[in-house]
Coordinates of C-alpha atoms in Angstrom, one line a residue:
M1 CA -147.6 -29.0 47.6
A2 CA -148.7 -25.8 49.3
T3 CA -145.4 -24.1 48.5
V4 CA -145.6 -25.3 44.9
S5 CA -149.2 -24.2 44.5
S6 CA -148.3 -20.7 45.9
F7 CA -145.5 -20.4 43.4
E8 CA -147.6 -21.7 40.6
S9 CA -150.2 -19.0 41.2
L10 CA -147.6 -16.2 40.6
R11 CA -148.1 -15.1 37.0
F12 CA -145.0 -13.0 37.0
P13 CA -142.6 -14.1 39.8
S14 CA -140.0 -11.6 40.7
R15 CA -136.3 -12.4 41.0
S16 CA -136.8 -12.5 44.8
D17 CA -139.7 -15.0 44.4
L18 CA -137.6 -17.2 42.2
H19 CA -134.6 -17.1 44.6
Q20 CA -136.8 -17.9 47.7
F21 CA -138.6 -20.8 46.0
G22 CA -135.2 -22.2 44.8
E23 CA -134.0 -22.3 48.4
L24 CA -137.2 -23.8 49.8
F25 CA -137.9 -26.5 47.2
E26 CA -135.1 -29.0 47.7
P27 CA -135.4 -29.5 51.5
L28 CA -139.2 -29.6 51.2
Y29 CA -138.9 -32.1 48.3
N30 CA -136.6 -34.4 50.3
A31 CA -139.0 -34.4 53.2
S32 CA -142.0 -35.3 51.1
T33 CA -143.6 -38.6 50.2
E34 CA -143.0 -40.1 46.7
E35 CA -146.5 -39.3 45.6
A36 CA -146.2 -35.6 46.7
R37 CA -142.9 -35.4 44.9
R38 CA -144.5 -36.6 41.6
Q39 CA -147.4 -34.1 42.0
A40 CA -145.0 -31.3 42.7
V41 CA -142.9 -32.1 39.6
A42 CA -146.0 -32.4 37.4
A43 CA -147.2 -29.0 38.6
L44 CA -143.8 -27.3 38.0
S45 CA -143.7 -28.7 34.5
R46 CA -146.6 -26.4 33.7
C47 CA -145.0 -23.3 35.1
P48 CA -143.8 -20.7 32.6
Q49 CA -140.8 -19.8 34.8
I50 CA -138.8 -21.7 37.4
P51 CA -135.3 -21.2 39.0
D52 CA -132.5 -22.9 37.1
E53 CA -131.2 -24.7 40.2
T54 CA -134.7 -26.2 40.7
A55 CA -134.8 -27.4 37.1
L56 CA -131.4 -29.0 37.5
F57 CA -132.4 -30.6 40.8
I58 CA -135.6 -32.1 39.4
A59 CA -133.8 -33.3 36.2
S60 CA -131.2 -35.1 38.4
Q61 CA -133.9 -37.2 40.0
P62 CA -134.6 -40.8 38.9
I63 CA -136.2 -41.0 35.5
G64 CA -139.5 -42.1 36.9
V65 CA -139.9 -38.7 38.5
A66 CA -137.9 -36.5 36.1
A67 CA -139.4 -37.8 32.8
I68 CA -142.6 -35.7 32.8
F69 CA -140.6 -32.6 33.6
L70 CA -138.0 -33.2 31.0
M71 CA -140.6 -34.0 28.3
G72 CA -143.1 -31.2 29.1
A73 CA -141.6 -28.3 31.0
K74 CA -141.4 -25.2 28.7
A75 CA -139.5 -23.2 31.2
I76 CA -136.2 -24.9 30.7
P77 CA -133.8 -22.9 28.4
D78 CA -131.4 -24.6 26.1
A79 CA -128.4 -23.8 28.3
T80 CA -130.0 -25.6 31.2
L81 CA -130.9 -28.6 29.0
M82 CA -127.3 -28.8 27.9
R83 CA -126.2 -29.0 31.5
I84 CA -128.7 -31.7 32.2
L85 CA -127.5 -33.7 29.2
R86 CA -123.9 -33.5 30.4
A87 CA -124.8 -34.5 34.0
T88 CA -127.3 -37.3 33.4
G89 CA -127.5 -40.6 31.4
P90 CA -129.2 -42.0 28.3
E91 CA -132.6 -42.4 29.9
H92 CA -132.8 -38.6 30.6
A93 CA -131.5 -37.9 27.1
R94 CA -134.4 -40.0 25.6
A95 CA -136.9 -38.0 27.7
I96 CA -135.4 -34.7 26.5
G97 CA -135.6 -36.1 22.9
R98 CA -139.4 -36.3 23.2
R99 CA -139.9 -32.5 23.8
D100 CA -142.1 -30.7 21.3
N101 CA -139.9 -27.6 21.0
L102 CA -136.4 -28.8 20.4
S103 CA -134.1 -26.3 18.7
P104 CA -131.5 -27.4 16.1
V105 CA -128.8 -26.9 18.7
M106 CA -130.5 -29.3 21.1
I107 CA -131.1 -31.9 18.4
E108 CA -127.4 -31.9 17.5
A109 CA -126.5 -32.2 21.2
L110 CA -128.8 -35.2 21.6
V111 CA -127.2 -37.0 18.7
G112 CA -123.8 -36.3 20.1
S113 CA -124.9 -37.4 23.6
H114 CA -126.1 -40.7 22.2
Q115 CA -122.7 -41.3 20.5
D116 CA -120.9 -40.3 23.7
H117 CA -122.9 -42.7 25.9
A118 CA -122.4 -45.6 23.4
S119 CA -118.6 -44.9 23.4
R120 CA -118.4 -44.8 27.2
R121 CA -120.3 -48.1 27.5
G122 CA -117.9 -49.7 25.0
G123 CA -114.9 -48.3 26.9
E124 CA -116.1 -49.5 30.3
D125 CA -116.6 -53.0 28.9
R126 CA -113.1 -53.1 27.5
E127 CA -111.2 -51.6 30.4
A128 CA -111.9 -53.7 33.6
S129 CA -108.7 -52.3 35.3
L130 CA -105.8 -50.0 34.8
E131 CA -103.5 -52.9 34.0
E132 CA -105.9 -54.2 31.4
A133 CA -106.2 -50.8 29.9
A134 CA -102.4 -50.5 29.6
R135 CA -102.2 -53.9 28.0
L136 CA -104.9 -53.0 25.4
G137 CA -103.1 -49.8 24.7
R138 CA -99.9 -51.6 23.9
E139 CA -101.7 -54.1 21.7
E140 CA -103.5 -51.3 19.9
R141 CA -100.2 -49.6 19.1
I142 CA -98.8 -52.8 17.7
R143 CA -102.0 -53.3 15.6
E144 CA -101.8 -49.8 14.3
E145 CA -98.2 -50.3 13.2
L146 CA -99.2 -53.4 11.4
R147 CA -102.1 -51.6 9.7
A148 CA -99.8 -48.8 8.6
L149 CA -97.5 -51.4 7.0
V150 CA -100.5 -53.1 5.2
R151 CA -101.9 -49.7 4.0
A152 CA -98.5 -48.7 2.6
A153 CA -98.5 -51.9 0.5
T154 CA -102.2 -52.2 -0.4
P155 CA -104.4 -49.3 0.6
T156 CA -107.7 -50.6 1.9
V157 CA -110.9 -49.2 3.4
E158 CA -112.3 -50.8 6.6
A159 CA -115.8 -52.3 6.3
P160 CA -118.6 -50.3 7.9
P161 CA -119.9 -51.5 11.3
A162 CA -122.7 -54.0 11.3
L163 CA -126.2 -52.5 11.0
Q164 CA -127.7 -51.9 14.4
P165 CA -131.3 -51.2 15.4
A166 CA -132.1 -47.5 15.6
S167 CA -131.9 -46.2 19.1
E168 CA -134.9 -44.7 20.9
V169 CA -133.5 -41.2 20.4
H170 CA -133.1 -41.8 16.6
Q171 CA -136.7 -43.2 16.5
A172 CA -138.1 -40.2 18.3
L173 CA -136.3 -37.8 16.0
L174 CA -137.3 -39.6 12.8
V175 CA -141.0 -39.4 13.9
R176 CA -140.6 -35.7 14.9
F177 CA -139.0 -34.6 11.6
A178 CA -141.5 -36.5 9.5
R179 CA -144.3 -34.9 11.4
T180 CA -142.9 -31.4 10.9
G181 CA -141.8 -32.0 7.3
E182 CA -138.1 -31.3 8.0
V183 CA -136.7 -33.6 5.4
G184 CA -133.2 -32.2 5.7
M185 CA -133.0 -33.0 9.4
L186 CA -134.6 -36.4 8.7
A187 CA -131.8 -37.2 6.3
V188 CA -129.2 -36.2 9.0
T189 CA -130.8 -38.4 11.6
L190 CA -131.2 -41.3 9.2
A191 CA -127.5 -41.1 8.2
D192 CA -126.5 -41.1 11.9
A193 CA -128.7 -44.2 12.6
L194 CA -127.2 -46.0 9.6
G195 CA -123.6 -44.9 10.4
S196 CA -123.3 -43.8 6.8
S197 CA -122.8 -40.6 4.8
Q198 CA -125.7 -38.2 4.3
W199 CA -125.4 -38.9 0.6
L200 CA -126.9 -42.4 1.2
S201 CA -129.8 -41.2 3.4
E202 CA -130.7 -38.5 0.9
R203 CA -130.6 -41.1 -2.0
I204 CA -132.9 -43.3 0.0
L205 CA -135.4 -40.5 0.6
L206 CA -135.3 -39.6 -3.2
D207 CA -137.0 -42.9 -4.0
V208 CA -140.5 -41.5 -4.5
S209 CA -142.0 -44.9 -4.3
G210 CA -141.1 -45.0 -0.6
R211 CA -139.8 -48.6 -0.9
Q212 CA -136.2 -47.8 -0.1
L213 CA -137.1 -45.8 3.0
A214 CA -139.5 -48.6 4.1
E215 CA -136.8 -51.2 3.7
T216 CA -134.4 -49.0 5.7
L217 CA -136.8 -48.5 8.6
V218 CA -137.6 -52.2 8.7
A219 CA -133.8 -53.0 8.7
L220 CA -133.4 -50.5 11.6
D221 CA -136.1 -52.4 13.5
M222 CA -138.4 -49.3 13.7
P223 CA -141.8 -50.1 15.2
S224 CA -144.4 -50.7 12.5
A225 CA -146.7 -47.9 13.6
D226 CA -143.9 -45.4 13.6
T227 CA -142.7 -46.7 10.2
V228 CA -146.2 -46.2 8.7
F229 CA -146.4 -42.7 10.2
V230 CA -143.0 -41.7 8.7
L231 CA -143.8 -43.1 5.3
T232 CA -147.2 -41.5 5.0
C233 CA -145.8 -38.1 6.1
I234 CA -142.9 -38.1 3.6
Y235 CA -144.9 -39.8 0.8
P236 CA -148.6 -38.8 1.0
H237 CA -149.6 -41.2 -1.8
L238 CA -148.9 -44.1 0.6
A239 CA -151.8 -43.1 2.8
S240 CA -155.1 -45.1 2.9
G241 CA -153.4 -48.4 3.6
S242 CA -150.7 -48.4 0.9
A243 CA -147.9 -48.1 3.5
E244 CA -149.2 -51.0 5.5
L245 CA -149.4 -53.2 2.4
M246 CA -145.9 -52.3 1.4
L247 CA -144.6 -53.2 4.9
W248 CA -146.6 -56.5 4.8
A249 CA -144.9 -57.5 1.6
L250 CA -141.3 -56.8 2.8
D251 CA -139.1 -59.6 4.2
P252 CA -137.1 -58.1 7.2
A253 CA -134.1 -60.4 6.5
E254 CA -133.9 -59.4 2.8
A255 CA -134.4 -55.7 3.7
T256 CA -131.5 -55.9 6.2
L257 CA -129.2 -57.6 3.6
R258 CA -130.1 -54.9 1.1
V259 CA -129.5 -52.0 3.4
E260 CA -126.2 -53.5 4.6
S261 CA -125.1 -53.7 1.0
W262 CA -125.9 -50.0 0.6
Q263 CA -123.8 -49.3 3.7
R264 CA -120.8 -51.2 2.4
A265 CA -121.0 -49.5 -1.0
D266 CA -121.3 -46.1 0.7
S267 CA -118.2 -46.9 2.9
Y268 CA -116.1 -48.2 0.0
T269 CA -116.9 -45.7 -2.7
N270 CA -118.2 -42.6 -1.0
G271 CA -121.4 -42.8 -3.0
D272 CA -120.5 -44.2 -6.5
G273 CA -121.1 -47.8 -5.6
V274 CA -124.1 -47.2 -3.5
R275 CA -125.7 -45.3 -6.4
E276 CA -125.5 -48.6 -8.4
A277 CA -126.9 -50.7 -5.5
A278 CA -129.7 -48.3 -4.7
N279 CA -130.7 -47.9 -8.4
A280 CA -130.6 -51.6 -9.2
D281 CA -134.3 -52.0 -8.6
D282 CA -135.1 -48.8 -10.5
A283 CA -133.1 -49.9 -13.5
Q284 CA -134.9 -53.3 -13.5
S285 CA -138.4 -51.8 -13.3
N286 CA -137.6 -49.1 -15.9
G287 CA -136.2 -51.7 -18.4
Q288 CA -139.7 -53.0 -19.2
D289 CA -141.0 -49.4 -19.7
H290 CA -138.1 -48.6 -22.1
H291 CA -138.9 -51.8 -24.1
D292 CA -142.6 -50.9 -24.3
R293 CA -141.8 -47.3 -25.5
S294 CA -139.3 -48.7 -28.1
S295 CA -141.9 -51.1 -29.4
E296 CA -144.5 -48.4 -29.7
T297 CA -142.1 -46.1 -31.6
G298 CA -141.4 -49.0 -34.0
R299 CA -145.1 -49.5 -34.6
Q300 CA -145.6 -45.8 -35.3
R301 CA -142.8 -45.7 -37.8
A302 CA -144.2 -48.8 -39.6
A303 CA -147.6 -47.2 -39.8
G304 CA -146.2 -44.0 -41.2

């Protein structure tokens, strides 16, 4: 802690200071108690400049120690964050996702990292041994040949994957972009969480009533408090309790079925079918308004 305090007191550390601290920190850290390690990491997360090797070392520690540094340290450049993402697991990626100053490049890297981790977990579950992997490969080649024969006879489109709850990274990014008003990035993240085209997420956001976004967030199992926050940021007219009332009136099972139907339509028709599915409620609600306007026009003509 004395070494860290001395380094922390340097307002403008020289290259020599950074090099010397980088050499001293790791052995001192390994010789310290758990509590001293946590205090040192917390102190370094406030420093405006630290050596890259020290940042990488801290980031490689268990998430219980590294989390506060990954979430709050402003001295970590994007290049170092990229190296940390490649070298660590999903827990460290979630901590990085909670940073307040993420660049668009880092946001894209976080989404890609989430997809890579999910793919690796699926591959590990399927391939228990080299022999099993070879067998699966042979079976996959046979299935692909059969699919090709079927496609040649009757072209088809595979159904989209089942709707899954939004990951913690998706939830954190949705809240962040709602707070900053970045609707474009919100649409990108929502499409990734749905496994759909961006056309579908943009169509959902265009429903100014907020109901379609509310149904989508409920179907993605977003926490209620975060859902209310996102809705009121995107649709200010839902403040003062309106968003809570809308969520209270929604049936999660029905919302999930509705969003899955949008997913299927989006997958099958690249947007044409989902436009009909997403507009079904709008057409029904607008029908009565059209009838009322037609009746009023008829009365005016009769009076004339």
